Amino acid sequence: MHLRSEPSILYFGTPVVLIGTCNENGSYNLAPMSSIFWLGWRCMLGLSAVSKTTENILRTKECVLNLPSVAQVAAVNRLARTTGSDPIPAGKLQKGYRYEPDKFETAGLTPLTADTVSAPRVSECPVQLEAILEGTYGLAQHSETQRGKILTLEMRITRVHLDENILMKGQENKVDPDKWRPLIMSFQEFYGLGDKLHPSTLAEIDESLYRTPDIAAGR
């Protein structure tokens, strides 16, 4: 039986991402989030308009999207309720956030230089996606109480770095889904993927048919 329900959030399960950006003074910021989806070599980020990460992306027009595996869950959790914003935004202050200027040290993670952007990669993350800002769109524009509080950012991937241990044998451009174990956030809790449940008809399509001009543009 289905019941009418009003959950405060609708986070039914999405990958966790550590967004690396550059602060005004050249130091690095690192922030976990999970409001993201990809199409081709582009993705959409959903972020608070007043977060340090959003501020940095809007100013620099770039970031690195670092995808942790289940092995990095403790490091990700150490960043929970930390912010690079000082003063702390009222909404985060209410939720118990604290100001933390050195996110990499707090998490116990290692920054790496990127190839096409100034933002940092995370050495420990198996997937590192360098990206530039292509568009900014407001969410809830028709709501007087929410307008201007949430932004969706369109990012174009310019360079992909993949740990060889998650690639299909003999194929440097194809991730093996049996090896890649992304960290998943579902209703504020951490989860991982289980075993494959059923053969997929979509998987019969050659991945190369999904390639877009963005791939060549990022070289």
XYZ file of C-alpha atoms in Angstrom:
219
model
C 0.000 0.000 0.000
C 1.267 3.458 -0.919
C 0.728 6.288 1.544
C 0.703 9.970 0.783
C 3.953 11.311 2.230
C 5.831 14.614 2.552
C 9.557 13.831 3.075
C 11.639 16.947 3.774
C 14.167 15.813 1.136
C 13.994 13.571 -1.926
C 17.566 12.273 -2.086
C 16.842 8.745 -3.286
C 20.489 7.987 -4.061
C 23.150 9.792 -6.108
C 26.966 9.644 -6.307
C 29.008 11.703 -3.872
C 31.349 14.260 -5.448
C 34.187 16.213 -3.874
C 34.313 19.544 -5.694
C 37.759 21.107 -5.773
C 37.913 24.880 -6.304
C 40.352 27.753 -5.763
C 39.804 30.463 -3.154
C 40.611 34.132 -3.759
C 43.996 33.786 -2.035
C 45.010 30.786 -4.152
C 44.328 28.180 -1.462
C 42.127 25.182 -2.204
C 38.574 24.487 -1.138
C 37.067 21.000 -1.149
C 33.369 20.350 -0.642
C 31.236 17.178 -0.740
C 27.934 17.217 -2.587
C 25.607 14.771 -4.318
C 23.146 16.887 -6.323
C 24.603 16.124 -9.739
C 23.844 14.378 -13.001
C 25.747 13.805 -16.247
C 24.883 13.793 -19.950
C 27.816 13.057 -22.204
C 30.787 15.169 -21.111
C 28.544 17.727 -19.399
C 26.937 17.733 -16.005
C 24.601 19.811 -13.878
C 25.436 20.750 -10.307
C 22.830 21.858 -7.796
C 24.397 24.141 -5.184
C 23.477 26.730 -2.600
C 23.928 30.190 -4.056
C 25.822 31.306 -0.927
C 28.270 28.398 -0.592
C 32.022 28.944 -0.934
C 32.139 26.364 -3.721
C 29.514 28.230 -5.729
C 31.268 31.520 -5.109
C 34.568 30.065 -6.321
C 33.094 28.478 -9.450
C 31.267 31.667 -10.444
C 34.481 33.675 -9.999
C 36.982 31.266 -11.620
C 34.593 29.511 -14.067
C 36.159 26.134 -13.247
C 36.418 23.242 -10.803
C 37.419 19.584 -10.513
C 34.748 16.989 -9.808
C 36.469 14.258 -7.807
C 34.427 11.067 -7.370
C 35.332 9.044 -4.291
C 34.822 5.305 -4.096
C 33.490 3.513 -1.032
C 37.113 3.340 0.159
C 37.168 7.110 0.780
C 33.968 7.274 2.863
C 35.736 8.184 6.121
C 37.598 11.055 4.459
C 34.384 12.375 2.942
C 32.634 12.179 6.281
C 35.383 14.252 7.916
C 34.290 17.127 5.673
C 30.684 16.922 6.832
C 29.372 20.171 8.285
C 32.481 22.144 7.360
C 32.462 25.257 5.212
C 35.063 27.453 3.584
C 32.857 30.517 4.076
C 33.713 33.016 6.811
C 31.383 34.233 8.173
C 29.351 31.015 8.079
C 26.053 31.423 6.160
C 23.025 31.513 8.453
C 21.533 28.299 7.056
C 24.739 26.348 7.648
C 25.240 27.889 11.063
C 21.802 26.607 12.033
C 22.824 23.108 10.929
C 25.988 23.126 13.027
C 28.600 23.827 10.354
C 32.036 25.146 11.325
C 34.502 27.222 9.341
C 37.435 25.166 8.057
C 40.030 26.880 5.833
C 42.073 23.739 5.022
C 39.665 21.082 3.790
C 42.360 18.772 2.424
C 44.099 18.555 5.793
C 40.784 18.045 7.571
C 39.849 15.171 5.265
C 43.327 13.661 5.168
C 43.387 13.874 1.378
C 46.103 14.920 -1.082
C 45.728 17.707 -3.667
C 47.051 17.209 -7.188
C 47.586 19.773 -9.925
C 45.086 19.583 -12.781
C 45.961 19.828 -16.474
C 43.384 22.275 -17.832
C 42.145 24.194 -14.767
C 43.695 25.703 -11.642
C 41.366 23.845 -9.258
C 42.732 20.776 -7.438
C 42.290 17.101 -8.124
C 42.112 14.668 -5.198
C 44.820 12.011 -5.455
C 42.845 9.377 -3.564
C 39.707 9.632 -5.725
C 39.596 7.068 -8.574
C 37.750 9.530 -10.839
C 38.857 13.142 -11.388
C 36.958 15.316 -13.864
C 38.337 18.739 -14.736
C 35.519 21.081 -15.740
C 34.688 24.616 -16.835
C 31.474 26.574 -16.290
C 29.206 26.788 -19.337
C 25.968 28.120 -17.853
C 24.291 29.303 -14.653
C 20.581 28.847 -14.034
C 18.449 29.747 -11.064
C 16.210 27.146 -9.450
C 12.715 27.878 -8.123
C 12.522 31.166 -10.014
C 8.748 31.320 -9.575
C 8.943 30.986 -5.785
C 9.276 34.262 -3.893
C 10.690 32.492 -0.833
C 13.246 30.323 -2.708
C 14.269 32.481 -5.675
C 18.013 33.170 -5.687
C 18.876 30.615 -3.025
C 19.785 27.630 -5.247
C 21.730 27.616 -8.510
C 22.231 24.915 -11.104
C 25.601 25.103 -12.830
C 26.279 23.533 -16.219
C 29.838 22.251 -16.350
C 31.703 20.957 -19.403
C 34.346 18.312 -18.713
C 37.730 19.212 -20.184
C 39.902 16.354 -18.934
C 39.198 12.941 -17.378
C 41.602 11.062 -15.096
C 40.714 7.461 -14.205
C 42.473 5.016 -11.908
C 43.604 2.118 -14.093
C 42.119 -0.292 -11.572
C 38.564 0.666 -12.577
C 39.116 0.294 -16.326
C 38.105 -2.677 -18.440
C 41.079 -4.881 -19.255
C 42.813 -3.639 -22.377
C 40.474 -0.623 -22.785
C 41.792 2.689 -21.500
C 38.600 4.570 -22.449
C 36.010 2.345 -20.800
C 35.160 2.016 -17.124
C 34.372 -1.479 -15.871
C 31.170 -1.160 -13.802
C 32.100 -4.350 -11.954
C 35.258 -2.604 -10.659
C 33.936 0.902 -10.051
C 32.276 1.231 -6.660
C 31.069 4.818 -6.239
C 30.123 6.259 -2.888
C 26.361 6.873 -2.846
C 24.409 9.317 -0.685
C 20.831 8.293 0.081
C 18.774 10.344 2.537
C 21.947 11.673 4.218
C 23.468 8.191 4.697
C 26.421 6.594 2.864
C 25.960 3.484 0.728
C 27.802 1.588 -1.980
C 26.686 -0.428 -4.988
C 25.938 -4.124 -4.764
C 26.469 -6.744 -7.448
C 24.909 -6.362 -10.887
C 21.299 -7.487 -10.681
C 20.384 -8.250 -14.299
C 21.863 -7.980 -17.795
C 21.047 -4.619 -19.359
C 19.683 -4.229 -22.870
C 21.121 -0.700 -22.971
C 24.577 -2.131 -22.323
C 24.369 -3.811 -25.740
C 24.795 -0.374 -27.352
C 28.395 0.516 -28.175
C 29.497 3.316 -25.823
C 31.239 5.099 -28.697
C 27.818 6.000 -30.129
C 27.362 8.380 -27.196
C 30.541 10.377 -27.867
C 30.000 14.109 -28.302
C 32.154 16.919 -29.754
C 32.933 17.997 -26.160
C 35.452 15.162 -25.891
C 37.609 16.492 -28.731
C 37.188 20.060 -27.479
C 38.684 19.110 -24.131
C 41.969 17.864 -25.557
